[in-house]
JSON list of C-alpha atoms in Angstrom, two decimals:
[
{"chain": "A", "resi": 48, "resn": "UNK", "atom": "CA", "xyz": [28.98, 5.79, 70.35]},
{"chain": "A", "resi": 49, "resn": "UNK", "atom": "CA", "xyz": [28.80, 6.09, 66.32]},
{"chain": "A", "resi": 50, "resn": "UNK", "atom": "CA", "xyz": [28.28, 2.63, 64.48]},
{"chain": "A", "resi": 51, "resn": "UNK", "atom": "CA", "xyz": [29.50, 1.43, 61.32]},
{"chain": "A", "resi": 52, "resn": "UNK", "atom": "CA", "xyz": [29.19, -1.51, 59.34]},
{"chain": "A", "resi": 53, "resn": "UNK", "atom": "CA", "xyz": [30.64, -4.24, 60.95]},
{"chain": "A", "resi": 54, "resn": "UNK", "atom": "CA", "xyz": [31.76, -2.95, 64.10]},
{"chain": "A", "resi": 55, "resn": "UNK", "atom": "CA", "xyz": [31.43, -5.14, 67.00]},
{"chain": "A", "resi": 56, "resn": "UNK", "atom": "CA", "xyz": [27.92, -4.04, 67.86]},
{"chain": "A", "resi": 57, "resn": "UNK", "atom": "CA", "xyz": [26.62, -6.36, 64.68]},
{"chain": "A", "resi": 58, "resn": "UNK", "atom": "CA", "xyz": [25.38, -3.69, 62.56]},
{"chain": "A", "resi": 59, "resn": "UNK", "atom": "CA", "xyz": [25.97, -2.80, 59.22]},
{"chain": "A", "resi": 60, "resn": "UNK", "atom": "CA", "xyz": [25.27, 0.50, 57.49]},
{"chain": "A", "resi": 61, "resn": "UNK", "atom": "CA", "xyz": [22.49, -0.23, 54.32]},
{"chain": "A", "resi": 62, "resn": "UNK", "atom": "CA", "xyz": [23.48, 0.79, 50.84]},
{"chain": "A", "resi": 63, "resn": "UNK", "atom": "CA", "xyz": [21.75, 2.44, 47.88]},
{"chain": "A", "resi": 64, "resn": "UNK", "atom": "CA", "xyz": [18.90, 4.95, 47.91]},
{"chain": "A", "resi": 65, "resn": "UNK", "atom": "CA", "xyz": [17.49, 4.04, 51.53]},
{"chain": "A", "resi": 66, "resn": "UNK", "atom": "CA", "xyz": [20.88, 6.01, 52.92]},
{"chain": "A", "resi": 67, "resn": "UNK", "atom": "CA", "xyz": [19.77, 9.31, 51.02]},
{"chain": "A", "resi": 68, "resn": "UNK", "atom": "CA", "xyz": [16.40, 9.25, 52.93]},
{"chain": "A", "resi": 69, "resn": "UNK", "atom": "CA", "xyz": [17.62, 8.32, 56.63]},
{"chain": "A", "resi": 70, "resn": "UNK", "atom": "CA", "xyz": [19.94, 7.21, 58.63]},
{"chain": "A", "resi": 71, "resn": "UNK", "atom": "CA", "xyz": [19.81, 3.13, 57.70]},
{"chain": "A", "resi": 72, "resn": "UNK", "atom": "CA", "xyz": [21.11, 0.07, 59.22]},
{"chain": "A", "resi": 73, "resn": "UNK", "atom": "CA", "xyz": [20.40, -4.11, 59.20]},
{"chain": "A", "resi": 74, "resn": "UNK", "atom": "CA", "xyz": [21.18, -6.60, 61.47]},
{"chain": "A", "resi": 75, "resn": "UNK", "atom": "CA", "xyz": [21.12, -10.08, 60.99]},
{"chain": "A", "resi": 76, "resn": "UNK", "atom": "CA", "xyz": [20.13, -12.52, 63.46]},
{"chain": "A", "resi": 77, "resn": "UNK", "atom": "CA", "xyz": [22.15, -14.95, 63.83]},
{"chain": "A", "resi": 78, "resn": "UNK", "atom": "CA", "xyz": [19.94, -17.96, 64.22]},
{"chain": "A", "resi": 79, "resn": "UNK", "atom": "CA", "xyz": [17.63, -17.25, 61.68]},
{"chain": "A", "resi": 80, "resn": "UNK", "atom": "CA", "xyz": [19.84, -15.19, 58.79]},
{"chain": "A", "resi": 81, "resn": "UNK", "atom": "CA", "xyz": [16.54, -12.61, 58.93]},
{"chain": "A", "resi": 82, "resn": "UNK", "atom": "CA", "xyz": [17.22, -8.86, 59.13]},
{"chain": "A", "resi": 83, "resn": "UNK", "atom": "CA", "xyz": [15.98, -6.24, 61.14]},
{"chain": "A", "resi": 84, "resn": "UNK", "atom": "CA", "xyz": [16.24, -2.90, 59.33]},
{"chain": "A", "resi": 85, "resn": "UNK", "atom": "CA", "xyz": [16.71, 0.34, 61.48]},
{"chain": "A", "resi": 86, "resn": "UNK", "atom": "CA", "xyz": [16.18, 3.83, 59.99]},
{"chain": "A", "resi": 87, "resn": "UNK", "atom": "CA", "xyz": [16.27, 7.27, 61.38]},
{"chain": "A", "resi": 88, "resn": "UNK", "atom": "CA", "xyz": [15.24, 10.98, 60.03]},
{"chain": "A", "resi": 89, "resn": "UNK", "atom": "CA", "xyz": [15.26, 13.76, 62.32]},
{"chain": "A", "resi": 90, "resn": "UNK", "atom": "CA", "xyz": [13.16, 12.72, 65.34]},
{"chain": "A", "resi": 91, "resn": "UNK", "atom": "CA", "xyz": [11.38, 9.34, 63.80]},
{"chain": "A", "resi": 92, "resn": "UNK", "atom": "CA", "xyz": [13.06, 6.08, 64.63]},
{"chain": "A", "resi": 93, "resn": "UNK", "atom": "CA", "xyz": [11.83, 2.72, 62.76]},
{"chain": "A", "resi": 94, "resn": "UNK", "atom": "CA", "xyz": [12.37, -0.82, 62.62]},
{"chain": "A", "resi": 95, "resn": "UNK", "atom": "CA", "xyz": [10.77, -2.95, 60.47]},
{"chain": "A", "resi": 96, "resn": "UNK", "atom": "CA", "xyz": [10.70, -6.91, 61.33]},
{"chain": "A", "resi": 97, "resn": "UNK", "atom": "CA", "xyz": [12.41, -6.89, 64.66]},
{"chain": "A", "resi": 98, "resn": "UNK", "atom": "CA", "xyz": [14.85, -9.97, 65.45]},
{"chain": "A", "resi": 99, "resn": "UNK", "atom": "CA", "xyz": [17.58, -10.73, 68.11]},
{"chain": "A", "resi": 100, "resn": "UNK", "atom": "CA", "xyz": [17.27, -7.93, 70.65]},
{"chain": "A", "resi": 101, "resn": "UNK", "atom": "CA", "xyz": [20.54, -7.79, 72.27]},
{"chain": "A", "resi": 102, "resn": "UNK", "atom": "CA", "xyz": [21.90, -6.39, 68.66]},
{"chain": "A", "resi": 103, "resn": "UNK", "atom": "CA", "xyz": [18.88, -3.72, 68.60]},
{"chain": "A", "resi": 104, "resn": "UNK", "atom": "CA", "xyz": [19.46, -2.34, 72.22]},
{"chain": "A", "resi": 105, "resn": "UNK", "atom": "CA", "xyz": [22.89, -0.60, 71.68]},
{"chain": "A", "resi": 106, "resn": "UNK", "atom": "CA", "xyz": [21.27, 1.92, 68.33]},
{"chain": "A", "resi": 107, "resn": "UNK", "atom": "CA", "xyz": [18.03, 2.35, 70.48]},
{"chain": "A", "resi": 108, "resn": "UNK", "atom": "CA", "xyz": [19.84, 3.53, 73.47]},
{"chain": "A", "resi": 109, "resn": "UNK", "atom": "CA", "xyz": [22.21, 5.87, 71.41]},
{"chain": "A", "resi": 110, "resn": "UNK", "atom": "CA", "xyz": [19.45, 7.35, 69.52]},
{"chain": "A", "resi": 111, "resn": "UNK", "atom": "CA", "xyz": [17.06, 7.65, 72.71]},
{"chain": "A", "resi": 112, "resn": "UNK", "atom": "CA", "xyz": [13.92, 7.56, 70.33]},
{"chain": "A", "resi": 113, "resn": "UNK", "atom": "CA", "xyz": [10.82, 9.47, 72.03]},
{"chain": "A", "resi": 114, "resn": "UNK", "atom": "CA", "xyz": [8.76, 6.59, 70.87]},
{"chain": "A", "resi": 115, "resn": "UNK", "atom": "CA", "xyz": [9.43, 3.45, 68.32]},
{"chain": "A", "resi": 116, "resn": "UNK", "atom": "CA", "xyz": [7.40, 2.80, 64.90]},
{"chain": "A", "resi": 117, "resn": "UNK", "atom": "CA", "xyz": [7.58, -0.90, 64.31]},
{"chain": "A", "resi": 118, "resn": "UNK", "atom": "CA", "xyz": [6.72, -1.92, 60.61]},
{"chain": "A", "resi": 119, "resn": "UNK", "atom": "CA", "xyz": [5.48, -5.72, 60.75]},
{"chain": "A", "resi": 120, "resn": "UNK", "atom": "CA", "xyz": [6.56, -7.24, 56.96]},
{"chain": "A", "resi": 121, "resn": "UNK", "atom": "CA", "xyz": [4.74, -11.06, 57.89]},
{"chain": "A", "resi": 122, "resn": "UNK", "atom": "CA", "xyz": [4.15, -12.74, 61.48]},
{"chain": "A", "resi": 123, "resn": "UNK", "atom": "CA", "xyz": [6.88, -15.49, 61.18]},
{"chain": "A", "resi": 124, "resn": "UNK", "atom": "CA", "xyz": [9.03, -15.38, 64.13]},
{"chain": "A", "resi": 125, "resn": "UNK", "atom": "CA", "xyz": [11.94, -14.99, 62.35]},
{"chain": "A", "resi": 126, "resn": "UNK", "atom": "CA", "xyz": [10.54, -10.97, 61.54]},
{"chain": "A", "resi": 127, "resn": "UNK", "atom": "CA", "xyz": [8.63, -10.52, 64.97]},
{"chain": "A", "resi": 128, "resn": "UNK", "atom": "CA", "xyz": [11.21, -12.18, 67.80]},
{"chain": "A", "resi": 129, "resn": "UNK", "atom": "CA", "xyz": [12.39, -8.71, 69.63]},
{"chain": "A", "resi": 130, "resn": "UNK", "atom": "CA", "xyz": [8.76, -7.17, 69.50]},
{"chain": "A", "resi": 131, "resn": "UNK", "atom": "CA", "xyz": [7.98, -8.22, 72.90]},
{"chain": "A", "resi": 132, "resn": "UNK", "atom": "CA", "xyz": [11.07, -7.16, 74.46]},
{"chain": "A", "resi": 133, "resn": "UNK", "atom": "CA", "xyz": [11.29, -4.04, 72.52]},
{"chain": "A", "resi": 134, "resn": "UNK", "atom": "CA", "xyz": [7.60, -3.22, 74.15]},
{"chain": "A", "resi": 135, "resn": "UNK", "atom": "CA", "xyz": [8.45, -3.38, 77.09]},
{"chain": "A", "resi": 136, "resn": "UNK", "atom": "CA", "xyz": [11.70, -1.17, 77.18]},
{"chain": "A", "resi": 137, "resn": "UNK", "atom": "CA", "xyz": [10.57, 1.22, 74.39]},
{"chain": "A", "resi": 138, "resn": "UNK", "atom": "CA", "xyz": [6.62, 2.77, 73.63]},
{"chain": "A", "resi": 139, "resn": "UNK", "atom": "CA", "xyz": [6.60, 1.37, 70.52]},
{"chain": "A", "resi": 140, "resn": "UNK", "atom": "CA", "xyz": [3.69, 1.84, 68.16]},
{"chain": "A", "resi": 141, "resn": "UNK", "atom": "CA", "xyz": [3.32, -1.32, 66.07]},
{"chain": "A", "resi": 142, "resn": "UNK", "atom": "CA", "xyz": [1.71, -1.40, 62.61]},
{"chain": "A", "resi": 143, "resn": "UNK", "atom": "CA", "xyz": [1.04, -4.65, 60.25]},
{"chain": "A", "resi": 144, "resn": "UNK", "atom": "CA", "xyz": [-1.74, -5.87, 58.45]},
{"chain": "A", "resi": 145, "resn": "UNK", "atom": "CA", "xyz": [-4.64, -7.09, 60.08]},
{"chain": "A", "resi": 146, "resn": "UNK", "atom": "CA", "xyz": [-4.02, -10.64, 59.44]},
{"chain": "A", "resi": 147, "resn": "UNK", "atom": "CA", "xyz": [-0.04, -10.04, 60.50]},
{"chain": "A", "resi": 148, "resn": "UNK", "atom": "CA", "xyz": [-1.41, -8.85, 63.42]},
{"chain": "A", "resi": 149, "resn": "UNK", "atom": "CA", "xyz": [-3.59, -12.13, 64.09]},
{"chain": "A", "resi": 150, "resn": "UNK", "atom": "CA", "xyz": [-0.44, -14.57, 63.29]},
{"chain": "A", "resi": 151, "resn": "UNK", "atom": "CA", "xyz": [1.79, -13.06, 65.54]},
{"chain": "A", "resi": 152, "resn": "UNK", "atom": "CA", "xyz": [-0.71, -14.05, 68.06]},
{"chain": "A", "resi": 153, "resn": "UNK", "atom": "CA", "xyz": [-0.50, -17.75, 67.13]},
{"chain": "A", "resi": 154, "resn": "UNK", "atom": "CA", "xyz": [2.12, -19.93, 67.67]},
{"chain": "A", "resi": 155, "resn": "UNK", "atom": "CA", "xyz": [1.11, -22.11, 64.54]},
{"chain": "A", "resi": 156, "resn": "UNK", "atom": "CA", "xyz": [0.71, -19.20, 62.54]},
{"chain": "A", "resi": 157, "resn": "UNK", "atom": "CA", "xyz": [3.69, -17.44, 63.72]},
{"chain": "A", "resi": 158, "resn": "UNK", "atom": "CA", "xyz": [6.02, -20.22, 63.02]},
{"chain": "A", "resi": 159, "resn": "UNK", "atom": "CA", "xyz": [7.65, -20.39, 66.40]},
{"chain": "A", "resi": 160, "resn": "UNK", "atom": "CA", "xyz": [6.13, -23.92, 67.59]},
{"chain": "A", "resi": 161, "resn": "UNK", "atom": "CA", "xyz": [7.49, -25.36, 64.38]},
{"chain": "A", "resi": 162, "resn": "UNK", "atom": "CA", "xyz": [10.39, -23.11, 64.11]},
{"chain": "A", "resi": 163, "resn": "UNK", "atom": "CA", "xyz": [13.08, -26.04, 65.49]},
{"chain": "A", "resi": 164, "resn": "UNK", "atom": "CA", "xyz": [12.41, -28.63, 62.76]},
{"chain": "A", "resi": 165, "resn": "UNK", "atom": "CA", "xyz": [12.33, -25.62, 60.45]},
{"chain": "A", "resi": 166, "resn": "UNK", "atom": "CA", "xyz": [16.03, -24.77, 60.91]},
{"chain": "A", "resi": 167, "resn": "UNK", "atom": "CA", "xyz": [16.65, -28.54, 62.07]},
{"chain": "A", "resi": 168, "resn": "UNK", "atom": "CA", "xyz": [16.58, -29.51, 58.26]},
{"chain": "A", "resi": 169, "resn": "UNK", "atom": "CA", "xyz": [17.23, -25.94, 56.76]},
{"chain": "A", "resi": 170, "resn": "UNK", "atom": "CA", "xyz": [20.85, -26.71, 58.88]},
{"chain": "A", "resi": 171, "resn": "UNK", "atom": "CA", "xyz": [21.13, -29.90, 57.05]},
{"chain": "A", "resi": 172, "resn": "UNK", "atom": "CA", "xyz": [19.82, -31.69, 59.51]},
{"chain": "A", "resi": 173, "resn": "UNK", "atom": "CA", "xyz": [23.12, -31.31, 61.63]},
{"chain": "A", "resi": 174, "resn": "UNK", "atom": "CA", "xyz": [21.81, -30.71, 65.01]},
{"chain": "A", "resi": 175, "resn": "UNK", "atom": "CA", "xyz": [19.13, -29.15, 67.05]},
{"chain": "A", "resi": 176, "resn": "UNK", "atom": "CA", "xyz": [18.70, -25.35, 67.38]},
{"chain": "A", "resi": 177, "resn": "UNK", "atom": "CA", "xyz": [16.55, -24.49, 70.39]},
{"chain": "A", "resi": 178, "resn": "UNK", "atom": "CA", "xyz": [13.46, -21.81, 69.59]},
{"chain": "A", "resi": 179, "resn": "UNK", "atom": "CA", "xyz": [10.90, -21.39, 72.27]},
{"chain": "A", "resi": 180, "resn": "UNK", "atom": "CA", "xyz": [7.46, -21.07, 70.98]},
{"chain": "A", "resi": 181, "resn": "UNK", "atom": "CA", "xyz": [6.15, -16.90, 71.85]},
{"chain": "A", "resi": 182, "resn": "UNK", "atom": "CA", "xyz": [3.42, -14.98, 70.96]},
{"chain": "A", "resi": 183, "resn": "UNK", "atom": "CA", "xyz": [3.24, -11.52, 70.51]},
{"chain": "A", "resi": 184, "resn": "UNK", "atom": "CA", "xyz": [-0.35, -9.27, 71.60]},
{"chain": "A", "resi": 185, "resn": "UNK", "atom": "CA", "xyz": [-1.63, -7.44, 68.58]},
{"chain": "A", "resi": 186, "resn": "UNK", "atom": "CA", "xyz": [-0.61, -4.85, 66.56]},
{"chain": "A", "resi": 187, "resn": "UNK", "atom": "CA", "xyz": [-1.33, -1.33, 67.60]},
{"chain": "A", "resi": 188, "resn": "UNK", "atom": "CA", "xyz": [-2.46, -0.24, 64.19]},
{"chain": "A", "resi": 189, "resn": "UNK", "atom": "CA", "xyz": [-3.66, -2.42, 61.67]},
{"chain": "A", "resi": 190, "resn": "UNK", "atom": "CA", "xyz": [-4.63, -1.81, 57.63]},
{"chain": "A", "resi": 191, "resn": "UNK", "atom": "CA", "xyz": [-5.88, -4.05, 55.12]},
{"chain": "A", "resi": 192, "resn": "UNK", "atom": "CA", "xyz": [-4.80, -3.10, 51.72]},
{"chain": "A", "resi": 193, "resn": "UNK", "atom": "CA", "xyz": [-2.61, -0.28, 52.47]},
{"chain": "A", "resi": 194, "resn": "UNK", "atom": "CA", "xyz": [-1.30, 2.26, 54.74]},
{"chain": "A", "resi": 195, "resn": "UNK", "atom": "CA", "xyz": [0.69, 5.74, 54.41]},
{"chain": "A", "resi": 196, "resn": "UNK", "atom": "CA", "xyz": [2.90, 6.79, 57.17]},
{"chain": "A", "resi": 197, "resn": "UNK", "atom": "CA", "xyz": [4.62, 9.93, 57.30]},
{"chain": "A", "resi": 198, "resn": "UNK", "atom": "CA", "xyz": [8.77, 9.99, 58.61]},
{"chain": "A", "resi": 199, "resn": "UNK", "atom": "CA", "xyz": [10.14, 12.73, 58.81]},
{"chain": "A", "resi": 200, "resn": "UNK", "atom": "CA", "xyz": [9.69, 14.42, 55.41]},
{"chain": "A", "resi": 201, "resn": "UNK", "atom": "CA", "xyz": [8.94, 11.29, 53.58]},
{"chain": "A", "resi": 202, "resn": "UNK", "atom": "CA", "xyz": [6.08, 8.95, 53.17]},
{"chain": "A", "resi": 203, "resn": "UNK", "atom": "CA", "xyz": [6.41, 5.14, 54.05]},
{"chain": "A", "resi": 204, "resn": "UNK", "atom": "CA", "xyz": [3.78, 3.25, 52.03]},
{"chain": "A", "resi": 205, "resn": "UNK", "atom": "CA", "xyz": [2.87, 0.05, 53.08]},
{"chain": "A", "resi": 206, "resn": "UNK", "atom": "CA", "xyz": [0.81, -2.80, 50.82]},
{"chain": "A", "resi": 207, "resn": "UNK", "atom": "CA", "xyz": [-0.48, -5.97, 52.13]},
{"chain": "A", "resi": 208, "resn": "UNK", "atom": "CA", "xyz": [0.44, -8.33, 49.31]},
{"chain": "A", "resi": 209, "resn": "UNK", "atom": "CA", "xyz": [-0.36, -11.83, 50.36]},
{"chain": "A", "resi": 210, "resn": "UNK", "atom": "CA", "xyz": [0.85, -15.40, 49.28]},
{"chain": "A", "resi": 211, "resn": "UNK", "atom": "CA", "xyz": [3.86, -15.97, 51.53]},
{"chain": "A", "resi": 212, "resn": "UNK", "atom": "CA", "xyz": [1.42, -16.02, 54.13]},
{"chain": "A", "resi": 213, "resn": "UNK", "atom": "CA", "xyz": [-1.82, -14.37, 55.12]},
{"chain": "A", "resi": 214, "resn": "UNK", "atom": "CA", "xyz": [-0.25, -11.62, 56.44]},
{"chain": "A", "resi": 215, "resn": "UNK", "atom": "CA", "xyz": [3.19, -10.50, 53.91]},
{"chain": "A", "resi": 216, "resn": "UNK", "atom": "CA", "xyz": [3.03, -6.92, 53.28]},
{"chain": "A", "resi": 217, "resn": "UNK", "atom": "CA", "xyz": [5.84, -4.84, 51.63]},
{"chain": "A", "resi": 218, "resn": "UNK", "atom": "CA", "xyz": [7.05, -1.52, 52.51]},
{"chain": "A", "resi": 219, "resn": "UNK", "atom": "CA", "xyz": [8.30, 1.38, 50.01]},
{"chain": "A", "resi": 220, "resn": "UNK", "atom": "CA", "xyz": [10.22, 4.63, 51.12]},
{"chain": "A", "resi": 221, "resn": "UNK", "atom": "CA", "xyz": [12.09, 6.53, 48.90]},
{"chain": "A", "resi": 222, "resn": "UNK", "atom": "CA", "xyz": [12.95, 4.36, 46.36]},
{"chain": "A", "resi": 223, "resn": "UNK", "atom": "CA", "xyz": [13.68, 1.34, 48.19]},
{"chain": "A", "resi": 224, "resn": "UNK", "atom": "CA", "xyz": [11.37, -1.46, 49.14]},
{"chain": "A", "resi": 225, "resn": "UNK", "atom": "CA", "xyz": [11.64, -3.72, 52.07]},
{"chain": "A", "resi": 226, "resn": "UNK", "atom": "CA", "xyz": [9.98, -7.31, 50.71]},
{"chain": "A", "resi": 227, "resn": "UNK", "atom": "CA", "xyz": [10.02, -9.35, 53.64]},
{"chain": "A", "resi": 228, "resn": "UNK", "atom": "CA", "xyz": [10.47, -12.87, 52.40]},
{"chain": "A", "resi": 229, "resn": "UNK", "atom": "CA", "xyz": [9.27, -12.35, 48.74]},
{"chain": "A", "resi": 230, "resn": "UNK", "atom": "CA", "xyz": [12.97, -11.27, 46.32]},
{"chain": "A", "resi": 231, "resn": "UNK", "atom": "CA", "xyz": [14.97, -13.52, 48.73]},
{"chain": "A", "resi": 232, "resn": "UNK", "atom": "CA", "xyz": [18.44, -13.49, 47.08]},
{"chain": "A", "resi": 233, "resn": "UNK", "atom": "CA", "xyz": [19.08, -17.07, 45.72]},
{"chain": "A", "resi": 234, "resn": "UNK", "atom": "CA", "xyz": [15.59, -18.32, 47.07]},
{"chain": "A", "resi": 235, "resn": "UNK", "atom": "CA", "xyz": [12.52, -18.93, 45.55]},
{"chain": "A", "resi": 236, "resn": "UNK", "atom": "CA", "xyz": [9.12, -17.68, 47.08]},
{"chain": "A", "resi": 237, "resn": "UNK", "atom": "CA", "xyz": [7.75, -20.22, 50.00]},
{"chain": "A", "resi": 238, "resn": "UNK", "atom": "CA", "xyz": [3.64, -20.83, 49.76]},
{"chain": "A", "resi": 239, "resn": "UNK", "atom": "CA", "xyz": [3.45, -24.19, 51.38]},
{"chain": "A", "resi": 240, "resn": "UNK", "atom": "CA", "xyz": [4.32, -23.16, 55.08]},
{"chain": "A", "resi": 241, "resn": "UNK", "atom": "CA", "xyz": [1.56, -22.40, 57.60]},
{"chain": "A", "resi": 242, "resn": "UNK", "atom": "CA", "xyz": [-1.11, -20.00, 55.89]},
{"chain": "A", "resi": 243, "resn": "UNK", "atom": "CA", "xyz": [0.78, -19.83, 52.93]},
{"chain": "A", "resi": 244, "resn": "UNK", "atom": "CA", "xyz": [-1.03, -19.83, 49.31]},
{"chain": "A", "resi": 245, "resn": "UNK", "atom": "CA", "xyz": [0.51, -20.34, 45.82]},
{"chain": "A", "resi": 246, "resn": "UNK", "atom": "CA", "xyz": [-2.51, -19.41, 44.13]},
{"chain": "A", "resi": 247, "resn": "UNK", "atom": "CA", "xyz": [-3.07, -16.08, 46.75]},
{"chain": "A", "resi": 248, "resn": "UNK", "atom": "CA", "xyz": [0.77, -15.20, 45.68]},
{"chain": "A", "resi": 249, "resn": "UNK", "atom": "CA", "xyz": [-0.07, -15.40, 42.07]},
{"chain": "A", "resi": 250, "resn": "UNK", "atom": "CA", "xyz": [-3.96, -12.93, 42.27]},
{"chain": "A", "resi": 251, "resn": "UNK", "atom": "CA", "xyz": [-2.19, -10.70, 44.79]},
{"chain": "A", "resi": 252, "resn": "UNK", "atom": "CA", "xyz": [1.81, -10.72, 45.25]},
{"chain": "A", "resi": 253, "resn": "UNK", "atom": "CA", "xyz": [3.25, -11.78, 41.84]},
{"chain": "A", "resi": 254, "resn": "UNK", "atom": "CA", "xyz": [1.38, -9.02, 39.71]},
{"chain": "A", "resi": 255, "resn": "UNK", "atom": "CA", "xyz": [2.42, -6.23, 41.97]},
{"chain": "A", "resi": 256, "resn": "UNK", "atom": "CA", "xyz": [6.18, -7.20, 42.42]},
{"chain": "A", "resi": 257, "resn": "UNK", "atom": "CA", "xyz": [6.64, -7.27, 38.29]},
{"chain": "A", "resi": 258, "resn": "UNK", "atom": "CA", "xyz": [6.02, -3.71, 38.10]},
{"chain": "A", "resi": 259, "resn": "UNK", "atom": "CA", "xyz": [8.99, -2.77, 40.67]},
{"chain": "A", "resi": 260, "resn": "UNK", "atom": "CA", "xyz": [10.95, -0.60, 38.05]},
{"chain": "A", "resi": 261, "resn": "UNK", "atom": "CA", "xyz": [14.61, -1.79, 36.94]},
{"chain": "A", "resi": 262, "resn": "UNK", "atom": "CA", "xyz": [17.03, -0.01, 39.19]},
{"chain": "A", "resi": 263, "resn": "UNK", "atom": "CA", "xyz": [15.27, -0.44, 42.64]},
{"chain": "A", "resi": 264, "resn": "UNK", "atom": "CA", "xyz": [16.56, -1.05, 45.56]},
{"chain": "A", "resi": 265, "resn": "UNK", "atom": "CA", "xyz": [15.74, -4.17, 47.43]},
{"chain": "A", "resi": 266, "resn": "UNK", "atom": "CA", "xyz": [15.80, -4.89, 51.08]},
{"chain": "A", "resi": 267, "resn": "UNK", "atom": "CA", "xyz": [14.97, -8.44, 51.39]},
{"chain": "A", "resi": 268, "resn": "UNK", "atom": "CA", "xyz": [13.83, -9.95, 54.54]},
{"chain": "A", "resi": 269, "resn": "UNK", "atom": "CA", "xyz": [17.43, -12.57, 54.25]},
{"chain": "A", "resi": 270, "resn": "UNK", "atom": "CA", "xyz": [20.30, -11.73, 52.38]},
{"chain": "A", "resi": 271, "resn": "UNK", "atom": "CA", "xyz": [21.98, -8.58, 51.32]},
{"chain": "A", "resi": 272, "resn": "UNK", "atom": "CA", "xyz": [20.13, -5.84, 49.15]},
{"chain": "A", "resi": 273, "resn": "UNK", "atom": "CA", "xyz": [20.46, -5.56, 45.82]},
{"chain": "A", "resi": 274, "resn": "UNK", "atom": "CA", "xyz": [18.86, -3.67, 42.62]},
{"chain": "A", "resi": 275, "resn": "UNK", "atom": "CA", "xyz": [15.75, -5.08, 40.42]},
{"chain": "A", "resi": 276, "resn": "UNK", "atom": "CA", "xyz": [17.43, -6.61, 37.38]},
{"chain": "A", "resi": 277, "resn": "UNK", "atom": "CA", "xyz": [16.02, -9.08, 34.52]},
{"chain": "A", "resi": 278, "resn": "UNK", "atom": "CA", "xyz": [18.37, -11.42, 36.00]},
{"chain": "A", "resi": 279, "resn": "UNK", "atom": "CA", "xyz": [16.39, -11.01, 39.57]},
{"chain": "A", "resi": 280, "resn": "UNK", "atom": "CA", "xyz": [13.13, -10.84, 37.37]},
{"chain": "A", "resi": 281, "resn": "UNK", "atom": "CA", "xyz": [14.14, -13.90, 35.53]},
{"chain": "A", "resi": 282, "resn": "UNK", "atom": "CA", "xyz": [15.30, -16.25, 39.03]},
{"chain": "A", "resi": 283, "resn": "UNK", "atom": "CA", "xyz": [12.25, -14.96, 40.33]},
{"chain": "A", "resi": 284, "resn": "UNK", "atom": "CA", "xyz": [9.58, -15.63, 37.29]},
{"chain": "A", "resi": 285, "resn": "UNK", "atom": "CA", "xyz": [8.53, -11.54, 37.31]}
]
């Protein structure tokens, strides 16, 4: 079975430089508007922040991965809710920063107990989405600072930059950057949820996302990606 973007499987096929280093696709959950990236080169098969399950199985069975890398971005629930389904159909091999690795096994930290009123008045207060509270158990792997991973012939470089929450961390491979919920198209960066620290994003995650070069590619945690501009540099006060 060969997917394409926006076949009935719920995937779509990722543009700009990400596509010249691997096979790349998103899905969106549907709930929470986060994405789930997939990539594949040769025999290494990631995901990084996996949602809505379901959507993930279909890839995952057609590329019959040996094993699973799982690249944690933050611990909100939103970025984490197919991990504990995907361990226990897939050996998975999960990596995050060590305080990612902590929230995801709270579920304060995590977001999930508070996740209803969260999209409750994100909806417009229009009704009431059900979201069990989880957990996940810890990460296989964790850094703090940064990590280097190899895939396939590439490197995937991930760099804890906290502020969002204890735990944010962005990912860079081959010109493209996955930023979890920091670059959110149309959305300014959130400090005041559980964790979360303005003054933390302005020492550590601020400084670091101004020197992203013009021209890169952005895979935001929500939303579609898009290219570091002045415009994105102005919304976002970089």
């Amino acid at each position: 079975m060969a997917l394409s973007s926006n076949d009935e499987t719920g995937f779509r096929a990722c543009t700009g430089l990400i596509r010249e280093t691997a096979e790349a696709f998103s899905v969106t959950d549907p709930v929470t508007d986060s994405n789930c990236y997939l990539l594949k080169n040769e025999d290494a098969c990631v995901l990084i922040d996996p949602n809505c399950f379901p959507k993930l199985l279909p890839i995952l069975q057609e590329w019959n991965p040996a094993s699973v890398l799982v690249l944690l971005t933050h611990e909100h629930c939103d970025h984490i809710s197919a991990l504990n389904a995907l361990r226990e159909q897939f050996h998975t091999i999960t990596v995050s920063s060590r305080s990612c690795s902590l929230g995801i096994q709270n579920t304060r930290l995590n977001m999930s107990r508070l996740m209803e009123t969260f999209l409750y008045y994100k909806n417009g207060e229009t009704g009431i989405t059900p979201y069990a509270p989880f957990c996940c158990e810890p990460a296989d792997l964790c850094f703090d600072g940064e990590i280097c991973l190899p895939f396939g012939g590439e490197t995937l470089e991930i760099k804890a930059l906290p502020g969002h929450t204890p735990g944010s961390s962005v990912i860079c491979l081959g010109g493209g950057i996955f930023s979890g919920d920091y670059l959110l198209p149309g959305e300014q960066v959130l400090t005041r949820l559980p964790g979360g620290s303005q003054e933390t994003y302005e020492v550590c995650a601020r400084p670091w996302l101004r020197l992203i070069p013009d021209g890169t590619w952005i895979y935001p945690g929500h939303g579609r990606e898009f290219q570091m501009c002045g415009k994105v540099r102005e919304f976002h006060g970089l």
